PDB file of C-alpha atoms in Angstrom:
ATOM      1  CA  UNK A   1       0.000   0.000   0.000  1.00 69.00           C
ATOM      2  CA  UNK A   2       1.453   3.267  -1.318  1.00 93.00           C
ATOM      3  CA  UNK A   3       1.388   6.706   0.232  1.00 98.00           C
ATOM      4  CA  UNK A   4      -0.137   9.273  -2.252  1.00 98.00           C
ATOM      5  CA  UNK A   5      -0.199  12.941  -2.565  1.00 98.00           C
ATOM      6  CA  UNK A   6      -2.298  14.062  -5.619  1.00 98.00           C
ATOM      7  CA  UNK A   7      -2.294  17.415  -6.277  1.00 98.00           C
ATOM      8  CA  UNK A   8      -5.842  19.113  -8.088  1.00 97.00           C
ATOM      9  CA  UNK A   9      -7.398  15.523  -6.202  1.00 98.00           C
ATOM     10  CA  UNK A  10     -10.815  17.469  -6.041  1.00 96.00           C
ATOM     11  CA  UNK A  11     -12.021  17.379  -9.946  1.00 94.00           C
ATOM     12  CA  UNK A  12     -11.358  16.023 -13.232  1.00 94.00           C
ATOM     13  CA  UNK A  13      -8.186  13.559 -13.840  1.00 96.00           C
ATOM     14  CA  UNK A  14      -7.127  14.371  -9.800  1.00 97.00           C
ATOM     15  CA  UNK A  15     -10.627  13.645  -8.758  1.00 97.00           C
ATOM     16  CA  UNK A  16     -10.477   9.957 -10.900  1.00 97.00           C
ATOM     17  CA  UNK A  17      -6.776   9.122  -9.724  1.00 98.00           C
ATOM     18  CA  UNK A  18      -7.925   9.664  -5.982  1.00 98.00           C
ATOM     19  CA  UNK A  19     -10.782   7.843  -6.327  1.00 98.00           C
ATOM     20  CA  UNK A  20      -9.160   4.838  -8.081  1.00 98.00           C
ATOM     21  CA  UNK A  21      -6.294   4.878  -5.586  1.00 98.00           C
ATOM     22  CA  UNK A  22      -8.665   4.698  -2.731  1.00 98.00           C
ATOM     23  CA  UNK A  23     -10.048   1.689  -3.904  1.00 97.00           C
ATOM     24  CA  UNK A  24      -6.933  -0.098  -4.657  1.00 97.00           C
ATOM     25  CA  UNK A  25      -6.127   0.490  -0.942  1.00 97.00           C
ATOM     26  CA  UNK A  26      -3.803   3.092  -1.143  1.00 98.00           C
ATOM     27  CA  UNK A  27      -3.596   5.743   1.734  1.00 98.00           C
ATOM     28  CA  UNK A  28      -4.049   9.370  -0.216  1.00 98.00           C
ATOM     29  CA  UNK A  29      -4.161  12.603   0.525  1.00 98.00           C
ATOM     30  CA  UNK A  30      -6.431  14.739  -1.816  1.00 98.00           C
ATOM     31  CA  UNK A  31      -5.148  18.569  -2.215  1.00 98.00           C
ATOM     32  CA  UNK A  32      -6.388  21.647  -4.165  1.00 98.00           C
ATOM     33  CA  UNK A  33      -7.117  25.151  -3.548  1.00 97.00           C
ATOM     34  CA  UNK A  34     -10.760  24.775  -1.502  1.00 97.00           C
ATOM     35  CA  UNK A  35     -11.009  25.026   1.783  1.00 96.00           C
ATOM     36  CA  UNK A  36     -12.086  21.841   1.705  1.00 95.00           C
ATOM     37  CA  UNK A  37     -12.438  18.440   0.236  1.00 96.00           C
ATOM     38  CA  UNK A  38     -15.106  16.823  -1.633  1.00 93.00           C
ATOM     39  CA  UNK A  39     -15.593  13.836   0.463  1.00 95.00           C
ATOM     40  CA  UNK A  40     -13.621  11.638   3.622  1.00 94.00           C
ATOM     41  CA  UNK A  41     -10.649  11.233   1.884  1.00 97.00           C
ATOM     42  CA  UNK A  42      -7.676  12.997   3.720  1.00 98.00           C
ATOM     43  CA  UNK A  43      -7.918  16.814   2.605  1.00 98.00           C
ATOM     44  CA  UNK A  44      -5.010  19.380   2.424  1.00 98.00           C
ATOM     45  CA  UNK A  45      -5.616  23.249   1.340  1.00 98.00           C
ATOM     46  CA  UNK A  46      -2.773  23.341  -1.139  1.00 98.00           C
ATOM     47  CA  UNK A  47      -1.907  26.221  -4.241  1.00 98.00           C
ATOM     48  CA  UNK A  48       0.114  24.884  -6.142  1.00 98.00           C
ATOM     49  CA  UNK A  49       1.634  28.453  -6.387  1.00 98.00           C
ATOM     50  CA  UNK A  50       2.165  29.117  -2.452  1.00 98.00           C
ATOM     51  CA  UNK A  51       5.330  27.767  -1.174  1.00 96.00           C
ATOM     52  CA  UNK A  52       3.901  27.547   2.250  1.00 97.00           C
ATOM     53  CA  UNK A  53       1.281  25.536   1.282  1.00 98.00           C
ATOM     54  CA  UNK A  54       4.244  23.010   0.185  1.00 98.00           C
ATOM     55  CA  UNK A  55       5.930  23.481   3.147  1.00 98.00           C
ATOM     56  CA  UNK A  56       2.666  22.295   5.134  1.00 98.00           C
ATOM     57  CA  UNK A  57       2.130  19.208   2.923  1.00 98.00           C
ATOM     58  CA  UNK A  58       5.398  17.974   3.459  1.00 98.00           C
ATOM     59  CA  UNK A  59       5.113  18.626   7.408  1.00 98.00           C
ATOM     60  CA  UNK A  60       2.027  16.592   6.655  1.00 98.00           C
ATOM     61  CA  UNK A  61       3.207  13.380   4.978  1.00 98.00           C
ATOM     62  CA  UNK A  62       5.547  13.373   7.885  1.00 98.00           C
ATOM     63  CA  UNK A  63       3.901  13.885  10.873  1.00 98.00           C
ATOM     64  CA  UNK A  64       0.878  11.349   9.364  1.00 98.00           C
ATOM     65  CA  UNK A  65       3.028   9.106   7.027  1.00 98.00           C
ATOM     66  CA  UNK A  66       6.752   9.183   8.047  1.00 98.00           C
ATOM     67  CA  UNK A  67       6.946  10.378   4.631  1.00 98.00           C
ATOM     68  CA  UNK A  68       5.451   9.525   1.254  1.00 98.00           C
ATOM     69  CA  UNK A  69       5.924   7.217  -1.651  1.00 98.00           C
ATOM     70  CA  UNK A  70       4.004   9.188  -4.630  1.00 98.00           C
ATOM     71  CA  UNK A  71       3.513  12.602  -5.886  1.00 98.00           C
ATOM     72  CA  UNK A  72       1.298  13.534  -8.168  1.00 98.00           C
ATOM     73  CA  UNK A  73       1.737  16.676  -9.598  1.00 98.00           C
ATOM     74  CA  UNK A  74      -1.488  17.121 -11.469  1.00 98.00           C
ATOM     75  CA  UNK A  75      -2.874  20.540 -10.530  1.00 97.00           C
ATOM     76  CA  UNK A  76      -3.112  22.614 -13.699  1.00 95.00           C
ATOM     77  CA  UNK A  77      -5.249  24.992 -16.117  1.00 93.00           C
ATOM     78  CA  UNK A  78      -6.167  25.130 -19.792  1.00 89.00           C
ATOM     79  CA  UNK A  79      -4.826  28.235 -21.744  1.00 88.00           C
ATOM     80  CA  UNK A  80      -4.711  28.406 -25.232  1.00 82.00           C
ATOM     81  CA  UNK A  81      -4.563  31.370 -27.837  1.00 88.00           C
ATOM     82  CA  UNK A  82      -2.995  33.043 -30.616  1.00 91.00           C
ATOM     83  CA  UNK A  83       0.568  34.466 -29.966  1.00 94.00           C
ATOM     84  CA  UNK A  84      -0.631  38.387 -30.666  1.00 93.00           C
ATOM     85  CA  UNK A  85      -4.205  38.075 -29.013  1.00 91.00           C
ATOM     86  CA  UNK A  86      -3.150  36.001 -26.145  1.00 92.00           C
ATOM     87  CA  UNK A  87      -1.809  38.646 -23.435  1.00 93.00           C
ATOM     88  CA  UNK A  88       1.202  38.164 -21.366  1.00 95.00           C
ATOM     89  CA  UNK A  89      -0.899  38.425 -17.752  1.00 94.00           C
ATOM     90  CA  UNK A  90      -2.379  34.958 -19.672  1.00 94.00           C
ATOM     91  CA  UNK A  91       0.968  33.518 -19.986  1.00 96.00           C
ATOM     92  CA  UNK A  92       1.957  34.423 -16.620  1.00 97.00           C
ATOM     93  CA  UNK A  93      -0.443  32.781 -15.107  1.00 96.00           C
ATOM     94  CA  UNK A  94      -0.409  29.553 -16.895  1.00 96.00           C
ATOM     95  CA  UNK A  95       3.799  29.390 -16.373  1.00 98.00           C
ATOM     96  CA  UNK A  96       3.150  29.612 -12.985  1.00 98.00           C
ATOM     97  CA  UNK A  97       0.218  26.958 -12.322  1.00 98.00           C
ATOM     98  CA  UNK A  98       1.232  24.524 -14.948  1.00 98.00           C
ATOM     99  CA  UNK A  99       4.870  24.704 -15.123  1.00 98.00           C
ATOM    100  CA  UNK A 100       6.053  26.336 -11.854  1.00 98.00           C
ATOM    101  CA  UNK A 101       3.698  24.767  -9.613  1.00 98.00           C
ATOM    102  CA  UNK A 102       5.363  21.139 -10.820  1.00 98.00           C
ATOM    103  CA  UNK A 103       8.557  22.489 -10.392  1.00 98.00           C
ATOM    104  CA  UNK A 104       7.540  23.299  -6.838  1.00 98.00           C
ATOM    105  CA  UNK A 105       5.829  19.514  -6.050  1.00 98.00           C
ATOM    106  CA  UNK A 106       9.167  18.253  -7.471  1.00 98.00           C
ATOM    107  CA  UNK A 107      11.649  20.658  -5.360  1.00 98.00           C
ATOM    108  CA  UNK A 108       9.259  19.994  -1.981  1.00 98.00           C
ATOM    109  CA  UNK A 109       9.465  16.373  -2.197  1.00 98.00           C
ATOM    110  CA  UNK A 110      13.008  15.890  -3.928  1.00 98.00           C
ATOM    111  CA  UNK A 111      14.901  15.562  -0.420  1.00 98.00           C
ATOM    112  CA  UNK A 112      12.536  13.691   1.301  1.00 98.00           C
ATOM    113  CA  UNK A 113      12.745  11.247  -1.307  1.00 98.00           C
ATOM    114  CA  UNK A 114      16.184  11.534  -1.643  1.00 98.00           C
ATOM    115  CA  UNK A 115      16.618  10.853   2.092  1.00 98.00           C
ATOM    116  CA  UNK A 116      14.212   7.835   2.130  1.00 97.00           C
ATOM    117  CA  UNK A 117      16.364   6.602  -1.298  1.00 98.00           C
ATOM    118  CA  UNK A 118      12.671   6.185  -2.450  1.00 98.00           C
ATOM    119  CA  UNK A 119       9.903   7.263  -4.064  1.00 98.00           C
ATOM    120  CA  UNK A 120       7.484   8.122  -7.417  1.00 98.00           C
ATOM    121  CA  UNK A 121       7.087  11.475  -9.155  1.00 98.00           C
ATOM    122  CA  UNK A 122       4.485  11.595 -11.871  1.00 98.00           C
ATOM    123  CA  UNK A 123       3.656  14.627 -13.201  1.00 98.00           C
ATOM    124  CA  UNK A 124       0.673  15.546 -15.573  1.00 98.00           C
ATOM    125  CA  UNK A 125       1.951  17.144 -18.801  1.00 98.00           C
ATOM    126  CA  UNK A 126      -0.522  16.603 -22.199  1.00 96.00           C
ATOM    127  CA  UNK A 127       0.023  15.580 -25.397  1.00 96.00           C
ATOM    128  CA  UNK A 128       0.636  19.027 -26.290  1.00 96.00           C
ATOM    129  CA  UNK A 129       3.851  18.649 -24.335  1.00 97.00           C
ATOM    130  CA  UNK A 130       4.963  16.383 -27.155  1.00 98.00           C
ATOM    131  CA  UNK A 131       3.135  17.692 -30.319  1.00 96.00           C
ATOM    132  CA  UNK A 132       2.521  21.436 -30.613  1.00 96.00           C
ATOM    133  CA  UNK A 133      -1.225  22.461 -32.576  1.00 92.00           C
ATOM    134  CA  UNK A 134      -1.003  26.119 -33.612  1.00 93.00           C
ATOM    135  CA  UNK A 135      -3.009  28.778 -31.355  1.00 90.00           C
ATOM    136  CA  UNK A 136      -1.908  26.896 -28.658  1.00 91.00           C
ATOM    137  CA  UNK A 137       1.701  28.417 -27.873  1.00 94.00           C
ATOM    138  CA  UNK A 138       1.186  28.931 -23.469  1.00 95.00           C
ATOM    139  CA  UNK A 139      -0.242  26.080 -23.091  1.00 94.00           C
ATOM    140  CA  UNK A 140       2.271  23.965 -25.631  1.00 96.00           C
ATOM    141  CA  UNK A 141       5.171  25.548 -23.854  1.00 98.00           C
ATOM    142  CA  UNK A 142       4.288  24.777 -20.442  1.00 98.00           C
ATOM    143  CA  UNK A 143       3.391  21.114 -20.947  1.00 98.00           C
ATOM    144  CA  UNK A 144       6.656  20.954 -23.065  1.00 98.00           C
ATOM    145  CA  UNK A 145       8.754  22.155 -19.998  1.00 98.00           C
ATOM    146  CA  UNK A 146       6.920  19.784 -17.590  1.00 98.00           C
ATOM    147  CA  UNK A 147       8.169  17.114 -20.230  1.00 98.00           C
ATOM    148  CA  UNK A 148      11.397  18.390 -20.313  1.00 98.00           C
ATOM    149  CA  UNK A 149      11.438  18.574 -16.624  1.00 98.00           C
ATOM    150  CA  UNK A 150      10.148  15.134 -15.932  1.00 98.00           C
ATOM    151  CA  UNK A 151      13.190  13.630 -18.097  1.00 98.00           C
ATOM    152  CA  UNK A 152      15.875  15.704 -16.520  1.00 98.00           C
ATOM    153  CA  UNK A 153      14.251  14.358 -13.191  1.00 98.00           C
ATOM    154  CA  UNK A 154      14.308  10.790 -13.974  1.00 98.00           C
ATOM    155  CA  UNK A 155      18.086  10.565 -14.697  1.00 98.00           C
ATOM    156  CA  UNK A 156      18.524  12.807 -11.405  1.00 98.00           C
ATOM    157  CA  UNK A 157      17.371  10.974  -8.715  1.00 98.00           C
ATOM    158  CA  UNK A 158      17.665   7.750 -10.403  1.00 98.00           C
ATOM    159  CA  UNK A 159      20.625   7.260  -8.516  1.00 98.00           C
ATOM    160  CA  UNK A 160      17.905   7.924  -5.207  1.00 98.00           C
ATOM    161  CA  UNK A 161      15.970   5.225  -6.308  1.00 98.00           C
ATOM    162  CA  UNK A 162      13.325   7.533  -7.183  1.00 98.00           C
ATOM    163  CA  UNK A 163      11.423   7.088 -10.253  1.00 98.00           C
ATOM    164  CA  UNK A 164       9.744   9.823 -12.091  1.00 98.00           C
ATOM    165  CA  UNK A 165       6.534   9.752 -14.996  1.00 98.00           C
ATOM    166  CA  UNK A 166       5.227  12.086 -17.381  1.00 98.00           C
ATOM    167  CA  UNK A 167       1.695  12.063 -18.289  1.00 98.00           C
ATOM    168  CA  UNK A 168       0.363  12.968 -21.575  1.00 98.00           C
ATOM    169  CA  UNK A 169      -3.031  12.436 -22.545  1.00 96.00           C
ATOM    170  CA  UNK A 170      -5.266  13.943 -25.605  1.00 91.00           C
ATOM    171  CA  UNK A 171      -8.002  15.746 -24.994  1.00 83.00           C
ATOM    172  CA  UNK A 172     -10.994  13.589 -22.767  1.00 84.00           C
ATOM    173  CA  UNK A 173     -14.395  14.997 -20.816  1.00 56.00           C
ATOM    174  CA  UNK A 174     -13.086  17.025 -18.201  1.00 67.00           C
ATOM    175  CA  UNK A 175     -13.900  20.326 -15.828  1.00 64.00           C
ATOM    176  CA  UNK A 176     -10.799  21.892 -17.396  1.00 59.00           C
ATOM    177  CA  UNK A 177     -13.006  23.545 -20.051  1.00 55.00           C
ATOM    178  CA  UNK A 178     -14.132  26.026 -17.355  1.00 59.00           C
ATOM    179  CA  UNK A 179     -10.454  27.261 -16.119  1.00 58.00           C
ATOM    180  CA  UNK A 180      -9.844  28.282 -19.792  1.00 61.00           C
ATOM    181  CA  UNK A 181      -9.776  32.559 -19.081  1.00 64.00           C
ATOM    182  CA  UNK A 182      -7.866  32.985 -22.355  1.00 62.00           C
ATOM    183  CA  UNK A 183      -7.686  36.441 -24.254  1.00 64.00           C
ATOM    184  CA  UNK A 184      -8.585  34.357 -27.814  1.00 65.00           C
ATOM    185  CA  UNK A 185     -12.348  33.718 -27.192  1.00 65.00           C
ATOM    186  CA  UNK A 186     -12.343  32.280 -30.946  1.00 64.00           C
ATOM    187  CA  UNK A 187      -9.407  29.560 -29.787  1.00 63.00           C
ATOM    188  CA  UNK A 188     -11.089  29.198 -26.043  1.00 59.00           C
ATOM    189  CA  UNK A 189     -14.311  28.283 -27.817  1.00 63.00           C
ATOM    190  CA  UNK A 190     -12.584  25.383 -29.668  1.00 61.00           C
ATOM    191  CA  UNK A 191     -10.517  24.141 -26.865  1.00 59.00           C
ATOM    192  CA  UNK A 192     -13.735  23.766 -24.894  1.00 59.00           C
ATOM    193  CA  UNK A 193     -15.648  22.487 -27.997  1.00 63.00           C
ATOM    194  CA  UNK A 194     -12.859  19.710 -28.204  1.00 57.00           C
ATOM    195  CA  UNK A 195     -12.823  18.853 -24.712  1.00 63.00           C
ATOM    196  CA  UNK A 196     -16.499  18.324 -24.085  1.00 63.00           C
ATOM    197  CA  UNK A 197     -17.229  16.189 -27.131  1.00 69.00           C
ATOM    198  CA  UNK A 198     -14.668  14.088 -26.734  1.00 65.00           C
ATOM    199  CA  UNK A 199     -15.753   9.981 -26.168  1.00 72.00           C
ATOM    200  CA  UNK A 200     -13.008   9.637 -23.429  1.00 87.00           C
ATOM    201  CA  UNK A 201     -13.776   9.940 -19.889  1.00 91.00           C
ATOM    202  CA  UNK A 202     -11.612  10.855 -16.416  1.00 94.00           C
ATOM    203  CA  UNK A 203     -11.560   7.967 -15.352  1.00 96.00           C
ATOM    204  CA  UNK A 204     -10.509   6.546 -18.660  1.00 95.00           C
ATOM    205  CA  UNK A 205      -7.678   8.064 -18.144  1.00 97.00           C
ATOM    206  CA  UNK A 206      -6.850   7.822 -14.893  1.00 97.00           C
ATOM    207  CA  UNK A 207      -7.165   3.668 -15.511  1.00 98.00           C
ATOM    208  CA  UNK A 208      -4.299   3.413 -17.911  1.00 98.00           C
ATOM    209  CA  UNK A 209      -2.163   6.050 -15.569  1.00 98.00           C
ATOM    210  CA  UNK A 210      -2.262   3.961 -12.539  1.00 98.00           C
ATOM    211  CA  UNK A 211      -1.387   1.240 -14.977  1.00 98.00           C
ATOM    212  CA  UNK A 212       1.529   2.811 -16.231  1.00 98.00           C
ATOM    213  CA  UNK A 213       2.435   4.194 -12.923  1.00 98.00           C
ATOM    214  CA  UNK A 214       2.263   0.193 -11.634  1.00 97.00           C
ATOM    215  CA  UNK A 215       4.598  -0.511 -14.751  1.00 98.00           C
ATOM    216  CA  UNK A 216       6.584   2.304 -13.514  1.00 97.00           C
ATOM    217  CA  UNK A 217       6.905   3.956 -17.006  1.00 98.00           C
ATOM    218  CA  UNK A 218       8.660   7.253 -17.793  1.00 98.00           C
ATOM    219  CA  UNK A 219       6.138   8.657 -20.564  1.00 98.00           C
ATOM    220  CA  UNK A 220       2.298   7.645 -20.160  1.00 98.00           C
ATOM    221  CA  UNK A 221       0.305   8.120 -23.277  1.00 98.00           C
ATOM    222  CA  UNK A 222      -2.883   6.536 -21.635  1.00 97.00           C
ATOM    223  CA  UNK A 223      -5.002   7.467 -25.195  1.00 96.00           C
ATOM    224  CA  UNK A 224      -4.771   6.380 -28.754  1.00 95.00           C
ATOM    225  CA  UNK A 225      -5.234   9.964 -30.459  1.00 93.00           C
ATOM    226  CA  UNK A 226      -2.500  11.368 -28.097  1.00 96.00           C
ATOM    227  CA  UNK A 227       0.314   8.388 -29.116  1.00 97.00           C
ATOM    228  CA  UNK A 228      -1.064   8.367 -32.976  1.00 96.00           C
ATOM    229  CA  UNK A 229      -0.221  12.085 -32.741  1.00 95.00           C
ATOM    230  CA  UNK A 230       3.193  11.969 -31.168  1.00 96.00           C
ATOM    231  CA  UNK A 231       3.730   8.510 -33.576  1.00 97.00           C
ATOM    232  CA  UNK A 232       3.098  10.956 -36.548  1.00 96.00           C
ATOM    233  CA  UNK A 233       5.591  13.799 -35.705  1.00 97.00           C
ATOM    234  CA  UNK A 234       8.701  10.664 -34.653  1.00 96.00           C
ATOM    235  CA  UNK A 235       8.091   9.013 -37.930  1.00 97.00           C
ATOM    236  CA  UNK A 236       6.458  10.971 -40.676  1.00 97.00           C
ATOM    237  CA  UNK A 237       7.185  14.623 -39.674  1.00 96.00           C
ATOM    238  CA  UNK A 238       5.527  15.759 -43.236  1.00 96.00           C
ATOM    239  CA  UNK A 239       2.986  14.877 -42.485  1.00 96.00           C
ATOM    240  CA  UNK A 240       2.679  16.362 -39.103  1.00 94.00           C
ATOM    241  CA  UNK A 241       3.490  19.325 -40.760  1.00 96.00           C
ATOM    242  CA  UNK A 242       0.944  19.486 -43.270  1.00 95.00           C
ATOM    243  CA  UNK A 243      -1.541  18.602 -40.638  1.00 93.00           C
ATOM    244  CA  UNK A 244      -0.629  21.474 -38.142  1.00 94.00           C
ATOM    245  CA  UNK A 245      -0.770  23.816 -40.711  1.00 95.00           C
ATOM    246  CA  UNK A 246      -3.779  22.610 -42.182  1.00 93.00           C
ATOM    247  CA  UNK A 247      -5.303  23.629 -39.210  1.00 90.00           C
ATOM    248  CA  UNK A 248      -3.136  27.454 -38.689  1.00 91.00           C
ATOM    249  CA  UNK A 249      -5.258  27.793 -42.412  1.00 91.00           C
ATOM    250  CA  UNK A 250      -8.789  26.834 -41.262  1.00 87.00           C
ATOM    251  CA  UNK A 251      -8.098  29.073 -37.660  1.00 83.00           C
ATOM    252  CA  UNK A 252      -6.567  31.980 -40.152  1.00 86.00           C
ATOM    253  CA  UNK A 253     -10.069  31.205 -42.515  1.00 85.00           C
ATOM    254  CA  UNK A 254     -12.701  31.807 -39.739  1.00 80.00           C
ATOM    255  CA  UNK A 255     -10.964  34.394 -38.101  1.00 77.00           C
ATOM    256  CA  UNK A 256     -10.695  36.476 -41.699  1.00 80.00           C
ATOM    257  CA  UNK A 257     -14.270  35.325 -42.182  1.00 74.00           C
ATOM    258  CA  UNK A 258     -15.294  36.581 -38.761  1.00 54.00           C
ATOM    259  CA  UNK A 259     -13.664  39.952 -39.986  1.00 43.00           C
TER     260      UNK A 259
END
């Protein structure tokens, strides 16, 4: 039995990991940014952005746990936009929630698992941290860094014994939709468009994480569309190509049109 931290536990791919982990008779400890927690589960007030709210989840694992086998760094929001609509306040925010708040899960926890010469970071990035759509440039460079992040982490404290995932799904049915406050209401429309119609689930996901997470896997691509995509720009990069800018034409089309 495993001693979890997930960070963003209360909705969406947090919500389904906590749940799933609670069955499988793990001891977890949901966190997010409300005062409180959805349900019984073990609840920590936690932003992601507030270094003493670190500070008080560490002094929690220990006082409760004696420490803590895995950290989920899953807290994040959905940005997206065109590079001369999208305003920097926009990209400020996103760099620090997305990319800065994993970067402070992963500095928190590093000595602790250093000193127990154990432990499991996993760290939700997207498939845009491996493929990059146009009109998506925040978002696409903050999952990017968490990618890049999560691989300069895993050779780091290998020699801790502390193993470290990247998760990066496609889009599936989630409450993210409603943190998009983008500048680009034309792109924000079609993120959320493409997030609520799609036939994947939370807790789709969150099944073939845990999985990979079990397997102890660096990169978790728990969705077909998401590993066809990255599959396309490894081994047939013209065609990636054409296809991303197949798309800048049709975005370029309505927004002209709109005009």
């Amino acid at each position: 039995m495993n001693r979890v931290l997930v960070t963003g536990g209360s909705s969406g791919l947090g919500d389904a990991l906590v749940r799933q982990l609670v069955a499988s008779g793990h001891q977890v400890l949901r966190t997010d940014i409300a005062a409180e927690g959805p349900d019984d589960t073990p609840y920590l007030q936690l932003d992601v952005r507030n270094a003493d709210d670190w500070d008080k989840a560490i002094a929690w694992c220990a006082e409760h746990w004696g420490g803590l086998d895995l950290l989920i760094n899953n807290a994040g929001i959905a940005t997206g936009g065109r590079i001369d609509v999208e305003s920097l306040a926009t990209w400020d925010r996103v760099v620090d929630i997305n990319l800065m708040g994993v970067v402070r899960g992963c500095r928190a926890f590093a000595p602790m698992f250093k000193n127990q010469r154990s432990g499991h970071i996993v760290n939700t990035a997207s498939a845009a941290g491996l493929v990059h759509p146009p009109m998506m440039s925040s978002y696409n460079t903050v999952k990017a860094g968490v990618v890049a992040l999560s691989e300069t982490l895993s050779h780091e404290l290998h020699p801790y014994g502390v193993t470290v995932s990247v998760v990066c799904p496609s889009f599936f049915k989630t409450n993210l939709a409603d943190s998009i406050q983008g500048d680009d209401a034309e792109m924000n429309s079609v993120a959320r468009r493409l997030i609520e119609k799609s036939p994947r689930t939370a807790d789709d996901i969150a099944k073939v994480v845990l999985d990979g997470i079990q397997k102890r896997q660096f990169l978790i691509i728990p969705d077909r569309p998401a590993l066809m995509s990255w599959r396309t720009k490894r081994f047939a990069r013209p065609l990636y190509d054409r296809q991303m800018r197949k798309i800048a034409r049709r975005a370029r089309e309505r927004s002209e049109g709109q005009g």
